[in-house]
GROMACS .gro file of C-alpha atoms in nm:
model
  239
    1MET     CA    1   0.639   1.238   1.587
    2TYR     CA    2   0.661   1.146   1.224
    3LYS     CA    3   0.409   1.331   1.019
    4LYS     CA    4   0.091   1.135   0.933
    5PHE     CA    5   0.049   1.363   0.625
    6ASN     CA    6   0.378   1.237   0.483
    7LYS     CA    7   0.306   0.874   0.556
    8LYS     CA    8  -0.029   0.884   0.374
    9ARG     CA    9   0.131   1.042   0.069
   10ILE     CA   10   0.407   0.788   0.059
   11ALA     CA   11   0.156   0.498   0.074
   12GLN     CA   12  -0.040   0.647  -0.218
   13LEU     CA   13   0.260   0.708  -0.440
   14ALA     CA   14   0.379   0.357  -0.375
   15GLY     CA   15   0.063   0.226  -0.538
   16LEU     CA   16  -0.014   0.056  -0.207
   17THR     CA   17  -0.328   0.253  -0.133
   18LEU     CA   18  -0.431   0.004   0.141
   19ALA     CA   19  -0.137   0.117   0.339
   20THR     CA   20  -0.298   0.455   0.383
   21ALA     CA   21  -0.535   0.295   0.618
   22LEU     CA   22  -0.262   0.126   0.817
   23ILE     CA   23  -0.101   0.451   0.945
   24THR     CA   24  -0.229   0.456   1.311
   25PRO     CA   25  -0.140   0.760   1.514
   26LEU     CA   26  -0.020   0.691   1.870
   27ALA     CA   27  -0.284   0.893   2.042
   28GLN     CA   28  -0.622   0.852   2.205
   29ALA     CA   29  -0.880   0.600   2.081
   30GLU     CA   30  -1.047   0.719   1.771
   31VAL     CA   31  -1.247   0.616   1.463
   32SER     CA   32  -1.121   0.756   1.137
   33GLY     CA   33  -1.171   0.701   0.774
   34GLU     CA   34  -1.073   0.802   0.423
   35ILE     CA   35  -1.229   0.807   0.080
   36GLY     CA   36  -1.030   0.868  -0.234
   37VAL     CA   37  -1.015   0.825  -0.617
   38THR     CA   38  -0.716   0.729  -0.829
   39ASN     CA   39  -0.662   0.698  -1.209
   40ASP     CA   40  -0.529   0.343  -1.161
   41TYR     CA   41  -0.524   0.105  -0.863
   42ARG     CA   42  -0.168  -0.025  -0.864
   43PHE     CA   43  -0.067  -0.286  -0.611
   44ARG     CA   44   0.314  -0.324  -0.603
   45GLY     CA   45   0.334  -0.185  -0.954
   46ILE     CA   46   0.068  -0.398  -1.105
   47SER     CA   47  -0.277  -0.252  -1.204
   48GLN     CA   48  -0.582  -0.413  -1.032
   49THR     CA   49  -0.829  -0.213  -1.241
   50ALA     CA   50  -0.697  -0.287  -1.593
   51GLY     CA   51  -0.554   0.070  -1.600
   52ASP     CA   52  -0.895   0.232  -1.517
   53PHE     CA   53  -1.013   0.453  -1.228
   54ALA     CA   54  -1.075   0.332  -0.880
   55VAL     CA   55  -1.281   0.461  -0.593
   56GLN     CA   56  -1.137   0.343  -0.258
   57ALA     CA   57  -1.247   0.394   0.105
   58SER     CA   58  -1.120   0.286   0.451
   59ILE     CA   59  -1.242   0.296   0.808
   60ASP     CA   60  -1.043   0.205   1.109
   61TYR     CA   61  -1.048   0.207   1.489
   62SER     CA   62  -0.730   0.286   1.682
   63MET     CA   63  -0.702   0.237   2.056
   64GLU     CA   64  -0.489   0.429   2.302
   65SER     CA   65  -0.307   0.107   2.383
   66GLY     CA   66  -0.174   0.088   2.031
   67PHE     CA   67  -0.400  -0.186   1.895
   68PHE     CA   68  -0.604  -0.102   1.581
   69ILE     CA   69  -0.849  -0.276   1.339
   70GLY     CA   70  -1.005  -0.167   1.018
   71ALA     CA   71  -1.122  -0.240   0.671
   72TRP     CA   72  -1.039  -0.109   0.316
   73GLY     CA   73  -1.216  -0.148  -0.016
   74SER     CA   74  -1.182  -0.066  -0.380
   75ASN     CA   75  -1.328  -0.165  -0.715
   76VAL     CA   76  -1.100  -0.400  -0.915
   77ASP     CA   77  -1.091  -0.569  -1.247
   78ASP     CA   78  -0.920  -0.891  -1.146
   79GLU     CA   79  -0.902  -1.144  -1.428
   80SER     CA   80  -0.758  -1.425  -1.218
   81TYR     CA   81  -1.037  -1.401  -0.954
   82ASP     CA   82  -1.306  -1.265  -1.188
   83ALA     CA   83  -1.373  -1.001  -0.924
   84ASP     CA   84  -1.518  -0.652  -0.923
   85VAL     CA   85  -1.452  -0.552  -0.564
   86GLU     CA   86  -1.175  -0.607  -0.312
   87VAL     CA   87  -1.236  -0.579   0.060
   88ASP     CA   88  -0.941  -0.608   0.300
   89PHE     CA   89  -0.956  -0.642   0.675
   90TYR     CA   90  -0.659  -0.565   0.899
   91ALA     CA   91  -0.567  -0.562   1.260
   92GLY     CA   92  -0.241  -0.491   1.437
   93TYR     CA   93  -0.035  -0.301   1.704
   94ALA     CA   94   0.151   0.022   1.678
   95GLY     CA   95   0.416   0.165   1.917
   96ALA     CA   96   0.737   0.363   1.949
   97PHE     CA   97   1.070   0.338   2.104
   98GLY     CA   98   1.410   0.527   2.134
   99GLU     CA   99   1.473   0.872   2.269
  100ASP     CA  100   1.151   1.078   2.247
  101ASP     CA  101   0.985   0.787   2.076
  102ALA     CA  102   1.191   0.864   1.760
  103VAL     CA  103   1.122   0.535   1.605
  104GLU     CA  104   0.760   0.419   1.534
  105TYR     CA  105   0.656   0.079   1.438
  106ASP     CA  106   0.359  -0.125   1.349
  107PHE     CA  107   0.285  -0.498   1.310
  108THR     CA  108  -0.019  -0.570   1.092
  109LEU     CA  109  -0.217  -0.874   0.968
  110THR     CA  110  -0.409  -0.812   0.642
  111TYR     CA  111  -0.675  -1.046   0.506
  112TYR     CA  112  -0.747  -0.999   0.133
  113THR     CA  113  -1.090  -1.083   0.022
  114TYR     CA  114  -1.299  -1.051  -0.302
  115PRO     CA  115  -1.669  -1.053  -0.213
  116GLY     CA  116  -1.881  -1.277  -0.434
  117GLN     CA  117  -1.589  -1.514  -0.503
  118ASP     CA  118  -1.518  -1.846  -0.319
  119GLU     CA  119  -1.285  -1.911  -0.032
  120SER     CA  120  -0.992  -1.986  -0.263
  121THR     CA  121  -0.954  -1.611  -0.338
  122LYS     CA  122  -0.868  -1.513   0.022
  123TYR     CA  123  -0.534  -1.507   0.183
  124LEU     CA  124  -0.351  -1.360   0.488
  125GLU     CA  125  -0.031  -1.146   0.490
  126ALA     CA  126   0.177  -1.011   0.773
  127SER     CA  127   0.383  -0.697   0.779
  128LEU     CA  128   0.629  -0.518   1.010
  129GLY     CA  129   0.701  -0.153   0.942
  130PHE     CA  130   0.933   0.107   1.098
  131TYR     CA  131   0.918   0.484   1.070
  132PHE     CA  132   1.218   0.707   1.145
  133ALA     CA  133   1.251   1.078   1.043
  134ASP     CA  134   1.150   1.095   0.689
  135PHE     CA  135   1.192   0.715   0.618
  136HIS     CA  136   0.958   0.425   0.617
  137PHE     CA  137   1.067   0.060   0.591
  138ALA     CA  138   0.835  -0.235   0.580
  139GLN     CA  139   0.865  -0.614   0.527
  140TRP     CA  140   0.559  -0.810   0.413
  141TYR     CA  141   0.526  -1.199   0.402
  142THR     CA  142   0.260  -1.457   0.325
  143ASN     CA  143   0.300  -1.824   0.300
  144ASP     CA  144  -0.014  -1.853   0.094
  145TYR     CA  145  -0.002  -1.587  -0.172
  146ALA     CA  146  -0.323  -1.567  -0.377
  147ASN     CA  147  -0.433  -1.887  -0.187
  148ALA     CA  148  -0.192  -2.076  -0.403
  149ASP     CA  149   0.014  -2.218  -0.115
  150VAL     CA  150   0.330  -2.039  -0.216
  151ALA     CA  151   0.545  -1.785  -0.028
  152MET     CA  152   0.564  -1.418  -0.129
  153HIS     CA  153   0.798  -1.158   0.022
  154TYR     CA  154   0.784  -0.774  -0.030
  155SER     CA  155   1.046  -0.531   0.108
  156GLU     CA  156   0.977  -0.158   0.065
  157LEU     CA  157   1.164   0.168   0.149
  158ASN     CA  158   0.998   0.501   0.124
  159TYR     CA  159   1.118   0.849   0.172
  160SER     CA  160   0.933   1.180   0.189
  161TYR     CA  161   1.091   1.527   0.215
  162GLU     CA  162   0.872   1.827   0.290
  163PHE     CA  163   1.038   2.103   0.090
  164ALA     CA  164   0.757   2.354   0.158
  165GLU     CA  165   0.464   2.371   0.385
  166ASN     CA  166   0.222   2.088   0.294
  167TRP     CA  167   0.439   2.008  -0.009
  168SER     CA  168   0.643   1.685  -0.021
  169ILE     CA  169   0.874   1.505  -0.265
  170ASP     CA  170   0.804   1.134  -0.220
  171ALA     CA  171   0.997   0.825  -0.331
  172HIS     CA  172   0.940   0.455  -0.313
  173VAL     CA  173   1.119   0.134  -0.405
  174GLY     CA  174   0.982  -0.213  -0.340
  175TYR     CA  175   1.122  -0.560  -0.415
  176ASN     CA  176   0.880  -0.849  -0.493
  177TYR     CA  177   1.047  -1.195  -0.452
  178GLY     CA  178   0.968  -1.562  -0.370
  179ASP     CA  179   0.770  -1.834  -0.528
  180GLY     CA  180   0.470  -1.594  -0.555
  181ALA     CA  181   0.660  -1.367  -0.793
  182ASP     CA  182   0.777  -1.666  -0.983
  183LEU     CA  183   0.415  -1.789  -1.007
  184ASP     CA  184   0.292  -1.456  -1.149
  185TRP     CA  185   0.589  -1.349  -1.362
  186GLY     CA  186   0.858  -1.610  -1.361
  187GLU     CA  187   1.095  -1.354  -1.209
  188ASN     CA  188   1.142  -1.129  -0.906
  189TYR     CA  189   1.100  -0.761  -0.969
  190VAL     CA  190   1.116  -0.413  -0.842
  191ASP     CA  191   0.858  -0.153  -0.837
  192TYR     CA  192   0.932   0.228  -0.780
  193SER     CA  193   0.784   0.566  -0.788
  194ILE     CA  194   0.872   0.925  -0.741
  195GLY     CA  195   0.636   1.222  -0.722
  196VAL     CA  196   0.495   1.519  -0.535
  197SER     CA  197   0.205   1.552  -0.285
  198THR     CA  198   0.017   1.829  -0.108
  199GLU     CA  199  -0.306   1.895   0.075
  200VAL     CA  200  -0.560   2.163  -0.023
  201ALA     CA  201  -0.865   2.246   0.196
  202GLY     CA  202  -0.832   1.900   0.361
  203VAL     CA  203  -0.800   1.705   0.034
  204GLY     CA  204  -0.474   1.515  -0.009
  205LEU     CA  205  -0.341   1.532  -0.372
  206SER     CA  206  -0.054   1.335  -0.511
  207LEU     CA  207   0.099   1.295  -0.857
  208ALA     CA  208   0.381   1.043  -0.927
  209TRP     CA  209   0.556   0.835  -1.189
  210LEU     CA  210   0.530   0.469  -1.116
  211ASP     CA  211   0.705   0.173  -1.302
  212THR     CA  212   0.869  -0.166  -1.259
  213ASN     CA  213   1.177  -0.341  -1.393
  214LEU     CA  214   0.992  -0.643  -1.523
  215SER     CA  215   1.150  -0.777  -1.836
  216SER     CA  216   1.015  -0.679  -2.170
  217ASP     CA  217   0.862  -1.022  -2.208
  218ASN     CA  218   0.643  -0.958  -1.901
  219GLU     CA  219   0.552  -0.598  -1.991
  220ILE     CA  220   0.174  -0.550  -2.020
  221SER     CA  221   0.057  -0.219  -2.170
  222ASP     CA  222  -0.318  -0.263  -2.160
  223GLY     CA  223  -0.586  -0.462  -1.978
  224PRO     CA  224  -0.576  -0.671  -1.669
  225TRP     CA  225  -0.226  -0.687  -1.492
  226LYS     CA  226  -0.120  -0.376  -1.683
  227ASN     CA  227   0.237  -0.296  -1.554
  228GLU     CA  228   0.395  -0.039  -1.788
  229GLY     CA  229   0.505   0.295  -1.642
  230THR     CA  230   0.233   0.536  -1.573
  231ILE     CA  231   0.148   0.868  -1.409
  232LEU     CA  232  -0.049   0.790  -1.094
  233ALA     CA  233  -0.284   1.070  -0.973
  234THR     CA  234  -0.471   1.042  -0.632
  235ALA     CA  235  -0.710   1.258  -0.438
  236SER     CA  236  -0.826   1.165  -0.098
  237TYR     CA  237  -1.023   1.299   0.194
  238ALA     CA  238  -0.977   1.185   0.561
  239PHE     CA  239  -1.240   1.216   0.824
   0.00000   0.00000   0.00000
């Protein structure tokens, strides 16, 4: 079975820390969680904390049948929503197919919310992911990005290679496209990262370089929506 350790490290390096909560092992029913800290909460290459630190936590319940539910939260500095906290709820189904269940998959619905703000800040997104060997591909879609009644697509490919025990080289590339990308930036764009990750005494550690190919006119070096290249450092503990 594909290593849960590697999947979590990929998700963190991608700047999609929410995705760490969506990795559901195909095993007996269980409650699990994770708490972590990162020097910048990046979502698809864009800072959600104006380049500042974030504390994040998740809790989820996965059933033997493959269904799972959970919640994830982080502090944010969101200028568009005037929000300080993001709490996302998700539910889905995970399974496997092929010889020896070589290919794992999950279908997930994620509901993004910003407590304290009105209903206009909430929206729903669906994703379908596949895991094979050291690769992970996922397609995300919403027809109501940022509750603005526009479509947003996100395609991502991740790769993790364990070059030594509990040490991995991790790479990620994601493509943001659709009317949602045009609404935010006036262009489609790619976000990408490469780095290393490990685990020490039960604490997951990762260090990566993350950047986008947004045009120079759209590059923001400071404050909300910061998107210039950065070193992303994350520490997390699962329980």
